[in-house]
Amino acid sequence: MNKLKILAIEDEVKIANLTKKVLEKENYHVDLAHNGKDGLKMALENGYDLILLDVMIPEINGIDVCKILRNKQNQTPIIMLTARDTIEDRLSAMDAGANDYISKPFAFDDLIMRIKALFGSSINSEEEHLAEINKRVMDNVPVSIITIDKEGNVTSANKYYKNLTKKEDFTKTNVLSGEFFIREKLVADYRKLLTDGTPVKKDRCYEKNTEGKRKYLKILAVPLFDKNGLIDGAVSMAQDNTESVLFKRKLQKLNESLEKKIAGRTVQLDNANKELAKMLKWKSMFMADISHEMRTSLAIIQGNAELVSRGLVEGNEKDEAHEQVFGEIKRMSTMLSDLTLISSEEASMHKLNYEKIDVNQFIATLCKSLSVMAHEKKVEMIHENSDSDLEIVADPKQLEKMLMNLLKNAIKYNKKNGKVWVWSQEKENEIVFNVKDSGIGIALENIPHIFERFYRVDKARTRDDGSSGLGLAICKWVARTHGGKIDVSSQLGEGSLFTVSLPKKQKTKKQKMLDI
Ligand code: ADP
């Protein structure tokens, strides 16, 4: 379609230039004249499609220019422009033969609309007009649209196609060439479309534009038919879905990592729950054991107290009853102090206070503090110093409690004029503590149970000396919290050997929850 030629006769240079600029943007060709005389000459000589004619112009005014043109049988459409807007002005403009009239200041949109109204039907054919509208619609939709002929050649493309593909020139491109789409599969689809009219529909088609940027396209291509209903080509539309595809992917990844985290946490929670359930079970069993022990002691105290108060026992029997009462009271108080220790140990389980300990010196001090008890029981204590200076990192309070229990038992369960040996040695990364006695020993069948709380081999004997029944359970707990272990070997009637192996150094201060 040829460009419309417009002559603007306007003496105000700035307005004239502005008018030219705006109209040229609208694809019109614009010439300027700045007075009536020049304008008239140009209009007669060059033959324009439209004249924009200012009324107040030098040399010959606009009304006269218009009259002269009409007198010379020139029928070029004229739009009069004037700063005055009176009915007389309009009438005289129309009288002179102008087609339209617009008063200054005017909006260029208004001027363009009037030009289009004037030429819409007279200059463009109906078909051209429609084609123009189609082109505008095609260029403004946010979808890349191309038309292709029967052979797959691209015959037209809208602006969006050029933006998307970064290809300025669509000629010489063919959708069946194998280079048009990265996916070979689509070539087959398009061939089918052009052969039997099957539409191409793809929701997520991966492509790269000429700049190498990856794109995800939603593609729809349908056939075009000629007048006889035969396939004449196709129209293919592609919508850029890249952002939403990438966003969905990110979301999916996020979901997956969240699910993994949740699964991990669930396992942790499950383990914590199991640990808790174990602790609760242990607590209730522990309470039942304590309650049983306390009740037994109370029953003995109550029974003996009744005997004495009712006057049922006299002399030696009365003394024995008193002794039993005091024995049980002593036992209960030992048990209470052991229980206090356990509960405070439990509370401070996560903060054992490790210190570097000189092993020989440590054992020597314990032996000294037990010398009175050993003397009373007529047992000799022998501390065999190790050759080298041994050191261990441990909680001194716990270590003392453990060794004291072992040494006390070695004295308690000994024979008259018996012996207790205590010594330590280094084995790889461990310090091994040994407590040996020449006492009564432990029968094989009892050995697996002696580290259980409140387990006693000889119930009557241990009640008498006020033992709590928790001693070895505490020893085992201390050994384990330090990352070590306790073992026993014994011969009934010969004596026992308790060995405790503890790591020389503690790796971490955090302790695992362990039952006593
Ligand atoms: P108790 O307070 O009764 O001594 P322990 O837990 O210290 O409790 O010991 C549990 C049981 O193991 C004791 O009742 C005793 O029968 C047995 N036992 C512990 N140490 C020795 C030992 N050195 N020789 C013989 N038997 C022992």
Coordinates of C-alpha atoms and ligand atoms in Angstrom, one line a residue:
M1 CA 0.0 0.0 0.0
N2 CA 1.4 3.4 -1.0
K3 CA 1.9 6.1 1.6
L4 CA -0.7 8.9 1.7
K5 CA 0.9 12.2 0.7
I6 CA -0.1 15.2 2.8
L7 CA 0.8 18.8 2.4
A8 CA 0.7 20.9 5.6
I9 CA 0.5 24.7 4.9
E10 CA 1.3 26.2 8.3
D11 CA 3.3 29.4 9.0
E12 CA 4.2 28.5 12.6
V13 CA 7.4 26.5 12.0
K14 CA 7.3 24.6 15.3
I15 CA 3.7 23.4 14.8
A16 CA 4.4 22.5 11.2
N17 CA 7.4 20.4 12.2
L18 CA 5.5 18.7 15.0
T19 CA 2.6 17.9 12.7
K20 CA 5.1 16.4 10.2
K21 CA 6.8 14.3 12.8
V22 CA 3.5 12.9 14.3
L23 CA 2.0 12.1 10.9
E24 CA 5.1 10.5 9.6
K25 CA 5.0 8.2 12.6
E26 CA 1.6 7.2 11.4
N27 CA 3.2 6.3 8.1
Y28 CA 2.1 9.3 6.1
H29 CA 4.3 11.2 3.7
V30 CA 4.3 14.9 4.8
D31 CA 5.5 18.0 2.9
L32 CA 5.5 21.5 4.5
A33 CA 4.8 25.0 3.2
H34 CA 5.0 28.1 5.4
N35 CA 2.9 30.6 3.4
G36 CA -0.2 30.6 1.1
K37 CA 1.7 31.3 -2.1
D38 CA 4.2 28.4 -1.7
G39 CA 1.5 26.1 -0.5
L40 CA -0.7 26.8 -3.4
K41 CA 2.1 26.2 -5.9
M42 CA 3.1 22.9 -4.3
A43 CA -0.6 21.7 -4.1
L44 CA -1.1 22.4 -7.8
E45 CA 2.2 21.0 -9.0
N46 CA 2.7 17.9 -6.8
G47 CA -0.7 16.4 -6.4
Y48 CA -1.4 15.5 -2.8
D49 CA -3.9 13.1 -1.2
L50 CA -4.7 15.7 1.6
I51 CA -4.0 19.3 2.4
L52 CA -3.9 20.6 6.0
L53 CA -4.5 24.3 5.6
D54 CA -4.0 26.9 8.3
V55 CA -6.4 29.9 7.8
M56 CA -4.1 32.7 9.1
I57 CA -1.1 32.4 6.8
P58 CA 1.0 35.0 5.0
E59 CA 0.9 36.0 1.3
I60 CA -2.5 34.3 0.5
N61 CA -4.7 33.4 3.5
G62 CA -6.0 29.8 3.8
I63 CA -9.7 30.6 2.8
D64 CA -8.4 32.1 -0.5
V65 CA -6.0 29.2 -1.1
C66 CA -8.9 26.8 -0.7
K67 CA -11.1 28.8 -3.1
I68 CA -8.4 29.1 -5.8
L69 CA -7.7 25.3 -5.7
R70 CA -11.4 24.5 -6.0
N71 CA -11.7 27.1 -8.9
K72 CA -8.9 25.3 -10.6
Q73 CA -10.9 22.1 -10.3
N74 CA -8.5 20.7 -7.7
Q75 CA -10.5 18.3 -5.5
T76 CA -7.8 17.3 -3.0
P77 CA -9.4 16.9 0.4
I78 CA -8.7 19.8 2.7
I79 CA -8.8 20.1 6.4
M80 CA -8.8 23.7 7.6
L81 CA -6.8 24.5 10.8
T82 CA -7.6 27.7 12.6
A83 CA -7.0 29.4 15.9
R84 CA -10.4 31.0 15.8
D85 CA -13.5 29.0 16.4
T86 CA -16.5 30.9 15.3
I87 CA -19.5 29.7 13.3
E88 CA -18.6 32.3 10.7
D89 CA -15.1 30.8 10.3
R90 CA -16.5 27.3 9.9
L91 CA -19.1 28.5 7.4
S92 CA -16.6 30.4 5.3
A93 CA -14.1 27.4 5.4
M94 CA -16.9 25.1 4.1
D95 CA -18.1 27.7 1.6
A96 CA -14.6 27.9 0.2
G97 CA -14.7 24.1 -0.4
A98 CA -12.9 22.6 2.7
N99 CA -13.9 19.1 3.6
D100 CA -13.3 19.4 7.4
Y101 CA -12.4 22.0 9.9
I102 CA -10.4 21.7 13.2
S103 CA -9.7 24.5 15.6
K104 CA -6.4 25.0 17.4
P105 CA -5.1 23.8 19.8
F106 CA -6.1 20.3 18.7
A107 CA -5.1 16.9 19.8
F108 CA -3.1 15.0 17.1
D109 CA -5.2 11.9 17.8
D110 CA -8.2 14.0 16.8
L111 CA -6.5 15.1 13.6
I112 CA -5.4 11.5 12.8
M113 CA -8.9 10.3 13.4
R114 CA -10.3 12.9 11.0
I115 CA -7.7 12.0 8.4
K116 CA -8.7 8.3 8.7
A117 CA -12.4 9.1 8.5
L118 CA -11.7 11.0 5.4
F119 CA -9.6 8.3 3.7
G120 CA -10.8 5.1 5.3
S121 CA -13.0 4.2 2.4
S122 CA -11.9 6.4 -0.5
I123 CA -8.2 5.5 -0.6
N124 CA -7.9 2.0 0.9
S125 CA -9.9 -0.8 -0.5
E126 CA -12.0 -2.7 2.0
E127 CA -9.5 -5.6 1.8
E128 CA -6.5 -3.4 2.5
H129 CA -8.3 -1.8 5.4
L130 CA -9.0 -5.2 6.9
A131 CA -5.5 -6.4 6.3
E132 CA -4.2 -3.3 8.1
I133 CA -6.4 -4.0 11.1
N134 CA -5.3 -7.7 11.1
K135 CA -1.7 -6.7 11.0
R136 CA -2.2 -4.4 14.0
V137 CA -4.0 -7.1 16.0
M138 CA -1.3 -9.7 15.1
D139 CA 1.5 -7.4 16.1
N140 CA 0.0 -6.5 19.4
V141 CA -1.0 -9.9 20.8
P142 CA 1.5 -11.3 23.2
V143 CA 1.8 -14.5 21.2
S144 CA 4.3 -15.4 18.4
I145 CA 2.3 -16.0 15.2
I146 CA 3.6 -17.3 11.9
T147 CA 1.8 -18.4 8.8
I148 CA 3.3 -21.2 6.7
D149 CA 2.6 -22.4 3.2
K150 CA 2.1 -26.0 2.1
E151 CA 5.8 -26.7 1.9
G152 CA 6.4 -25.4 5.4
N153 CA 8.0 -22.1 4.4
V154 CA 7.2 -19.2 6.8
T155 CA 5.2 -16.7 4.8
S156 CA 4.6 -14.1 7.5
A157 CA 5.4 -13.4 11.1
N158 CA 4.2 -10.9 13.6
K159 CA 6.4 -8.6 15.8
Y160 CA 6.2 -11.0 18.8
Y161 CA 7.8 -13.8 16.7
K162 CA 10.7 -11.5 16.0
N163 CA 11.1 -10.5 19.7
L164 CA 10.9 -14.1 20.8
T165 CA 13.2 -15.7 18.3
K166 CA 15.4 -12.6 17.9
K167 CA 15.2 -13.3 14.2
E168 CA 14.6 -10.2 12.1
D169 CA 14.2 -12.1 8.9
F170 CA 11.8 -14.9 8.7
T171 CA 12.1 -15.5 5.0
K172 CA 14.1 -18.6 4.0
T173 CA 12.9 -20.3 7.2
N174 CA 11.0 -23.6 6.9
V175 CA 9.4 -25.4 9.8
L176 CA 10.2 -28.8 8.2
S177 CA 13.9 -28.0 7.8
G178 CA 14.9 -29.5 11.1
E179 CA 16.6 -26.3 12.2
F180 CA 13.5 -24.5 13.0
F181 CA 12.7 -26.5 16.1
I182 CA 15.3 -28.2 18.3
R183 CA 13.0 -31.1 18.7
E184 CA 12.9 -33.3 15.7
K185 CA 9.6 -34.7 16.8
L186 CA 7.9 -31.4 16.0
V187 CA 9.0 -31.6 12.4
A188 CA 7.0 -34.8 12.1
D189 CA 4.0 -33.1 13.7
Y190 CA 4.1 -30.2 11.4
R191 CA 4.5 -32.5 8.4
K192 CA 1.3 -34.3 9.5
L193 CA -0.4 -30.9 10.0
L194 CA 0.3 -29.9 6.5
T195 CA -0.6 -33.3 5.1
D196 CA -3.8 -34.2 6.9
G197 CA -4.6 -31.1 9.0
T198 CA -3.9 -32.6 12.4
P199 CA -3.4 -29.7 14.8
V200 CA -0.1 -29.5 16.6
K201 CA -0.5 -29.0 20.3
K202 CA 2.4 -29.0 22.7
D203 CA 2.3 -27.6 26.2
R204 CA 5.9 -27.5 27.1
C205 CA 8.2 -27.3 24.1
Y206 CA 11.8 -26.7 24.9
E207 CA 13.5 -24.3 22.4
K208 CA 16.5 -21.9 22.3
N209 CA 16.4 -18.6 20.5
T210 CA 19.2 -17.3 18.3
E211 CA 20.9 -15.8 21.4
G212 CA 21.0 -19.2 22.9
K213 CA 18.4 -18.4 25.6
R214 CA 16.3 -21.4 26.6
K215 CA 12.6 -21.0 26.2
Y216 CA 9.6 -23.1 27.0
L217 CA 6.8 -22.6 24.5
K218 CA 3.2 -23.6 24.4
I219 CA 2.5 -24.3 20.8
L220 CA -0.7 -24.5 18.8
A221 CA -0.7 -24.9 15.0
V222 CA -3.9 -25.3 12.9
P223 CA -4.3 -25.8 9.2
L224 CA -5.4 -23.1 6.8
F225 CA -7.7 -24.1 3.9
D226 CA -8.1 -22.6 0.4
K227 CA -11.5 -21.9 -1.2
N228 CA -11.8 -25.5 -2.2
G229 CA -11.3 -26.7 1.3
L230 CA -7.8 -28.1 0.6
I231 CA -5.0 -27.5 3.0
D232 CA -3.2 -24.4 1.9
G233 CA -0.7 -24.0 4.8
A234 CA -1.1 -23.4 8.5
V235 CA -1.0 -20.8 11.2
S236 CA 1.3 -21.6 14.1
M237 CA 1.1 -19.8 17.5
A238 CA 3.7 -20.0 20.3
Q239 CA 3.3 -18.6 23.8
D240 CA 6.4 -18.0 25.9
N241 CA 5.8 -20.1 29.0
T242 CA 9.4 -20.0 30.2
E243 CA 8.8 -18.0 33.4
S244 CA 5.9 -20.2 34.6
V245 CA 7.8 -23.5 33.7
L246 CA 10.9 -22.4 35.6
F247 CA 8.8 -21.1 38.5
K248 CA 7.0 -24.5 38.7
R249 CA 10.3 -26.3 38.6
K250 CA 11.7 -24.2 41.4
L251 CA 8.5 -24.9 43.4
Q252 CA 8.8 -28.6 42.8
K253 CA 12.5 -28.6 43.9
L254 CA 11.5 -26.7 47.0
N255 CA 8.8 -29.2 47.7
E256 CA 11.1 -32.1 47.3
S257 CA 13.7 -30.6 49.7
L258 CA 11.0 -29.8 52.2
E259 CA 9.6 -33.3 52.0
K260 CA 13.1 -34.7 52.6
K261 CA 13.6 -32.4 55.6
I262 CA 10.3 -33.4 57.0
A263 CA 11.1 -37.1 56.6
G264 CA 14.4 -36.6 58.4
R265 CA 12.7 -34.7 61.2
T266 CA 10.1 -37.4 61.5
V267 CA 12.8 -40.0 61.9
Q268 CA 14.4 -37.9 64.6
L269 CA 11.1 -37.3 66.3
D270 CA 10.4 -41.1 66.2
N271 CA 13.7 -41.9 67.8
A272 CA 13.2 -39.2 70.4
N273 CA 9.8 -40.7 71.1
K274 CA 11.2 -44.2 71.4
E275 CA 13.9 -42.9 73.8
L276 CA 11.3 -41.1 75.8
A277 CA 9.0 -44.1 76.0
K278 CA 12.0 -46.2 77.1
M279 CA 12.9 -43.7 79.8
L280 CA 9.3 -43.5 81.0
K281 CA 9.1 -47.3 81.2
W282 CA 12.4 -47.4 83.0
K283 CA 11.2 -44.7 85.4
S284 CA 8.1 -46.5 86.3
M285 CA 10.0 -49.8 86.9
F286 CA 12.5 -47.9 89.0
M287 CA 9.8 -46.4 91.1
A288 CA 8.2 -49.8 91.6
D289 CA 11.6 -51.2 92.7
I290 CA 12.2 -48.4 95.1
S291 CA 8.7 -48.6 96.5
H292 CA 9.2 -52.4 97.0
E293 CA 12.5 -51.9 98.8
M294 CA 11.2 -49.1 101.0
R295 CA 8.0 -51.1 101.9
T296 CA 10.2 -54.1 102.8
S297 CA 12.3 -52.0 105.2
L298 CA 9.2 -50.3 106.6
A299 CA 7.5 -53.7 107.2
I300 CA 10.6 -54.9 109.1
I301 CA 10.7 -51.7 111.2
Q302 CA 7.0 -51.8 111.9
G303 CA 7.0 -55.5 112.8
N304 CA 9.9 -55.2 115.2
A305 CA 8.5 -52.0 116.7
E306 CA 5.2 -53.8 117.4
L307 CA 7.0 -56.7 119.1
V308 CA 8.8 -54.4 121.4
S309 CA 5.9 -52.1 122.1
R310 CA 3.5 -55.0 122.9
G311 CA 6.2 -56.4 125.2
L312 CA 6.4 -59.7 123.2
V313 CA 10.2 -59.8 123.2
E314 CA 12.6 -59.6 126.0
G315 CA 16.4 -59.7 126.5
N316 CA 18.4 -60.8 123.5
E317 CA 15.4 -60.9 121.3
K318 CA 14.6 -57.4 122.2
D319 CA 18.1 -56.3 121.4
E320 CA 17.9 -58.1 118.1
A321 CA 14.6 -56.3 117.3
H322 CA 16.3 -53.0 118.0
E323 CA 19.3 -53.9 115.8
Q324 CA 17.0 -54.8 112.9
V325 CA 15.2 -51.5 113.2
F326 CA 18.4 -49.6 113.2
G327 CA 19.8 -51.7 110.4
E328 CA 16.7 -50.9 108.2
I329 CA 16.9 -47.3 109.1
K330 CA 20.6 -47.2 108.0
R331 CA 19.7 -49.1 104.8
M332 CA 16.9 -46.6 104.0
S333 CA 19.2 -43.7 104.5
T334 CA 21.9 -45.2 102.3
M335 CA 19.3 -45.9 99.7
L336 CA 18.0 -42.4 99.9
S337 CA 21.5 -40.9 99.5
D338 CA 22.1 -43.2 96.5
L339 CA 18.8 -42.2 95.0
T340 CA 19.6 -38.5 95.5
L341 CA 22.9 -39.1 93.8
I342 CA 21.2 -40.9 90.9
S343 CA 18.6 -38.2 90.4
S344 CA 21.2 -35.4 90.6
E345 CA 23.3 -37.4 88.1
E346 CA 20.4 -37.7 85.8
A347 CA 19.8 -34.0 86.0
S348 CA 23.4 -33.1 85.3
M349 CA 23.9 -35.9 82.8
H350 CA 24.7 -33.5 80.0
K351 CA 27.4 -31.7 81.9
L352 CA 29.8 -34.1 83.4
N353 CA 32.8 -32.1 84.7
Y354 CA 35.9 -33.7 83.2
E355 CA 39.2 -33.1 84.7
K356 CA 42.7 -34.5 84.2
I357 CA 43.3 -37.0 87.1
D358 CA 46.5 -38.5 88.4
V359 CA 45.3 -42.1 88.7
N360 CA 47.8 -43.4 91.3
Q361 CA 47.2 -40.5 93.6
F362 CA 43.5 -40.7 93.2
I363 CA 43.4 -44.4 94.2
A364 CA 45.7 -43.9 97.1
T365 CA 43.4 -41.2 98.6
L366 CA 40.4 -43.6 98.3
C367 CA 42.3 -46.4 100.0
K368 CA 43.2 -44.1 102.8
S369 CA 39.6 -43.0 103.4
L370 CA 38.5 -46.7 103.5
S371 CA 41.3 -47.8 105.9
V372 CA 39.0 -47.6 109.0
M373 CA 36.3 -49.8 107.4
A374 CA 38.9 -52.3 106.2
H375 CA 40.5 -52.4 109.7
E376 CA 37.1 -53.0 111.3
K377 CA 36.5 -55.9 108.9
K378 CA 40.0 -57.2 109.4
V379 CA 40.8 -56.9 105.7
E380 CA 44.1 -55.8 104.3
M381 CA 44.1 -53.3 101.5
I382 CA 46.9 -53.4 99.0
H383 CA 47.3 -50.6 96.5
E384 CA 49.8 -51.6 93.8
N385 CA 51.1 -48.5 92.2
S386 CA 51.5 -48.7 88.4
D387 CA 55.0 -48.2 87.1
S388 CA 54.4 -45.1 85.1
D389 CA 52.4 -42.0 86.0
L390 CA 48.9 -42.6 84.6
E391 CA 46.5 -39.9 83.7
I392 CA 42.8 -40.0 82.8
V393 CA 40.3 -37.3 81.8
A394 CA 37.1 -38.1 83.8
D395 CA 34.6 -36.7 86.1
P396 CA 36.3 -37.1 89.6
K397 CA 33.1 -37.3 91.5
Q398 CA 31.7 -40.1 89.4
L399 CA 35.0 -41.9 89.3
E400 CA 35.2 -41.7 93.1
K401 CA 31.7 -43.0 93.5
M402 CA 32.4 -46.0 91.2
L403 CA 35.7 -47.0 92.8
M404 CA 34.4 -46.5 96.3
N405 CA 31.5 -48.9 95.6
L406 CA 33.8 -51.5 94.2
L407 CA 36.3 -51.2 97.1
K408 CA 33.5 -51.2 99.7
N409 CA 32.0 -54.3 98.2
A410 CA 35.5 -56.0 98.1
I411 CA 35.8 -55.3 101.8
K412 CA 32.1 -56.1 102.7
Y413 CA 32.0 -59.4 100.8
N414 CA 35.4 -60.5 102.1
K415 CA 36.5 -63.1 104.6
K416 CA 38.2 -62.5 108.0
N417 CA 41.8 -61.6 107.4
G418 CA 41.1 -61.4 103.7
K419 CA 42.8 -59.1 101.2
V420 CA 41.8 -56.5 98.7
W421 CA 44.1 -55.5 95.8
V422 CA 43.6 -52.4 93.7
W423 CA 45.8 -51.4 90.7
S424 CA 45.5 -49.6 87.4
Q425 CA 47.2 -50.1 84.0
E426 CA 47.3 -48.5 80.6
K427 CA 45.9 -50.4 77.6
E428 CA 46.0 -48.7 74.2
N429 CA 43.8 -45.7 74.7
E430 CA 42.3 -46.9 77.9
I431 CA 43.0 -46.9 81.6
V432 CA 41.9 -50.2 83.3
F433 CA 41.0 -50.1 87.0
N434 CA 41.2 -53.5 88.8
V435 CA 39.7 -54.3 92.2
K436 CA 40.3 -57.9 93.4
D437 CA 39.3 -59.5 96.6
S438 CA 39.9 -62.8 98.3
G439 CA 36.3 -62.9 99.5
I440 CA 33.2 -65.1 99.2
G441 CA 33.1 -64.8 95.4
I442 CA 29.9 -64.9 93.3
A443 CA 28.2 -68.0 91.9
L444 CA 28.2 -68.2 88.1
E445 CA 24.4 -68.0 87.8
N446 CA 24.4 -64.7 89.8
I447 CA 27.0 -63.0 87.8
P448 CA 24.7 -61.8 84.9
H449 CA 22.4 -60.1 87.5
I450 CA 24.7 -58.4 90.0
F451 CA 24.7 -55.1 87.9
E452 CA 20.9 -54.9 88.1
R453 CA 19.6 -52.5 90.7
F454 CA 18.5 -53.9 94.0
Y455 CA 19.8 -57.4 93.1
R456 CA 21.4 -59.2 95.9
V457 CA 23.0 -62.6 96.0
D458 CA 22.5 -63.1 99.8
K459 CA 19.4 -61.1 100.7
A460 CA 19.7 -61.5 104.5
R461 CA 23.3 -60.7 104.7
T462 CA 23.2 -57.5 102.7
R463 CA 20.1 -56.2 104.5
D464 CA 22.1 -56.4 107.8
D465 CA 25.0 -54.2 106.6
G466 CA 22.6 -51.5 105.3
S467 CA 23.5 -51.9 101.6
S468 CA 21.2 -50.0 99.2
G469 CA 21.4 -52.6 96.4
L470 CA 22.3 -49.8 93.9
G471 CA 26.1 -49.9 94.2
L472 CA 27.0 -52.0 91.1
A473 CA 24.2 -50.4 89.0
I474 CA 25.8 -47.0 89.7
C475 CA 29.2 -48.4 88.8
K476 CA 28.0 -49.7 85.5
W477 CA 26.2 -46.3 84.8
V478 CA 29.4 -44.3 85.5
A479 CA 31.5 -46.6 83.3
R480 CA 29.1 -46.3 80.4
T481 CA 28.6 -42.5 80.7
H482 CA 32.4 -42.2 80.4
G483 CA 32.3 -44.4 77.2
G484 CA 33.8 -47.4 79.0
K485 CA 32.6 -50.7 80.5
I486 CA 32.7 -52.8 83.6
D487 CA 33.4 -56.6 83.9
V488 CA 33.6 -59.2 86.6
S489 CA 35.2 -62.6 86.9
S490 CA 34.7 -64.6 90.1
Q491 CA 35.2 -67.9 91.7
L492 CA 32.7 -68.9 94.5
G493 CA 34.6 -69.1 97.8
E494 CA 37.8 -67.8 96.2
G495 CA 37.1 -64.1 95.4
S496 CA 36.2 -61.7 92.6
L497 CA 37.9 -59.4 90.2
F498 CA 36.1 -56.3 88.9
T499 CA 37.7 -54.5 86.0
V500 CA 36.6 -51.1 84.7
S501 CA 38.0 -49.9 81.3
L502 CA 37.6 -46.1 80.6
P503 CA 38.9 -44.1 77.6
K504 CA 41.9 -41.9 78.6
K505 CA 40.3 -38.9 76.9
Q506 CA 36.7 -37.9 76.4
K507 CA 35.8 -37.0 72.9
T508 CA 32.7 -35.0 73.6
K509 CA 31.2 -33.5 76.6
K510 CA 27.7 -34.4 75.6
Q511 CA 26.5 -37.7 77.1
K512 CA 23.9 -40.1 75.9
M513 CA 21.0 -40.8 78.2
L514 CA 21.7 -44.1 79.9
D515 CA 19.6 -46.0 82.4
I516 CA 20.9 -47.0 85.7
Ligands
ADP1 P1 24.8 -54.0 97.6 O1 24.4 -52.7 98.0 O2 23.8 -55.1 97.9 O3 26.2 -54.3 97.9 P2 25.7 -53.9 94.9 O4 24.9 -53.5 93.7 O5 26.9 -53.2 95.3 O6 24.6 -53.9 96.0 O7 26.0 -55.4 94.7 C1 25.0 -56.3 94.3 C2 25.3 -57.7 94.8 O8 26.5 -58.2 94.1 C3 25.6 -57.8 96.3 O9 24.4 -57.9 97.0 C4 26.5 -58.9 96.4 O10 25.7 -60.1 96.5 C5 27.2 -59.0 95.1 N1 28.6 -58.5 95.2 C6 29.0 -57.3 94.8 N2 30.3 -57.2 95.0 C7 30.8 -58.4 95.4 C8 32.1 -58.9 95.7 N3 33.2 -58.2 95.7 N4 32.1 -60.2 96.1 C9 31.0 -60.9 96.2 N5 29.8 -60.5 95.9 C10 29.7 -59.2 95.5

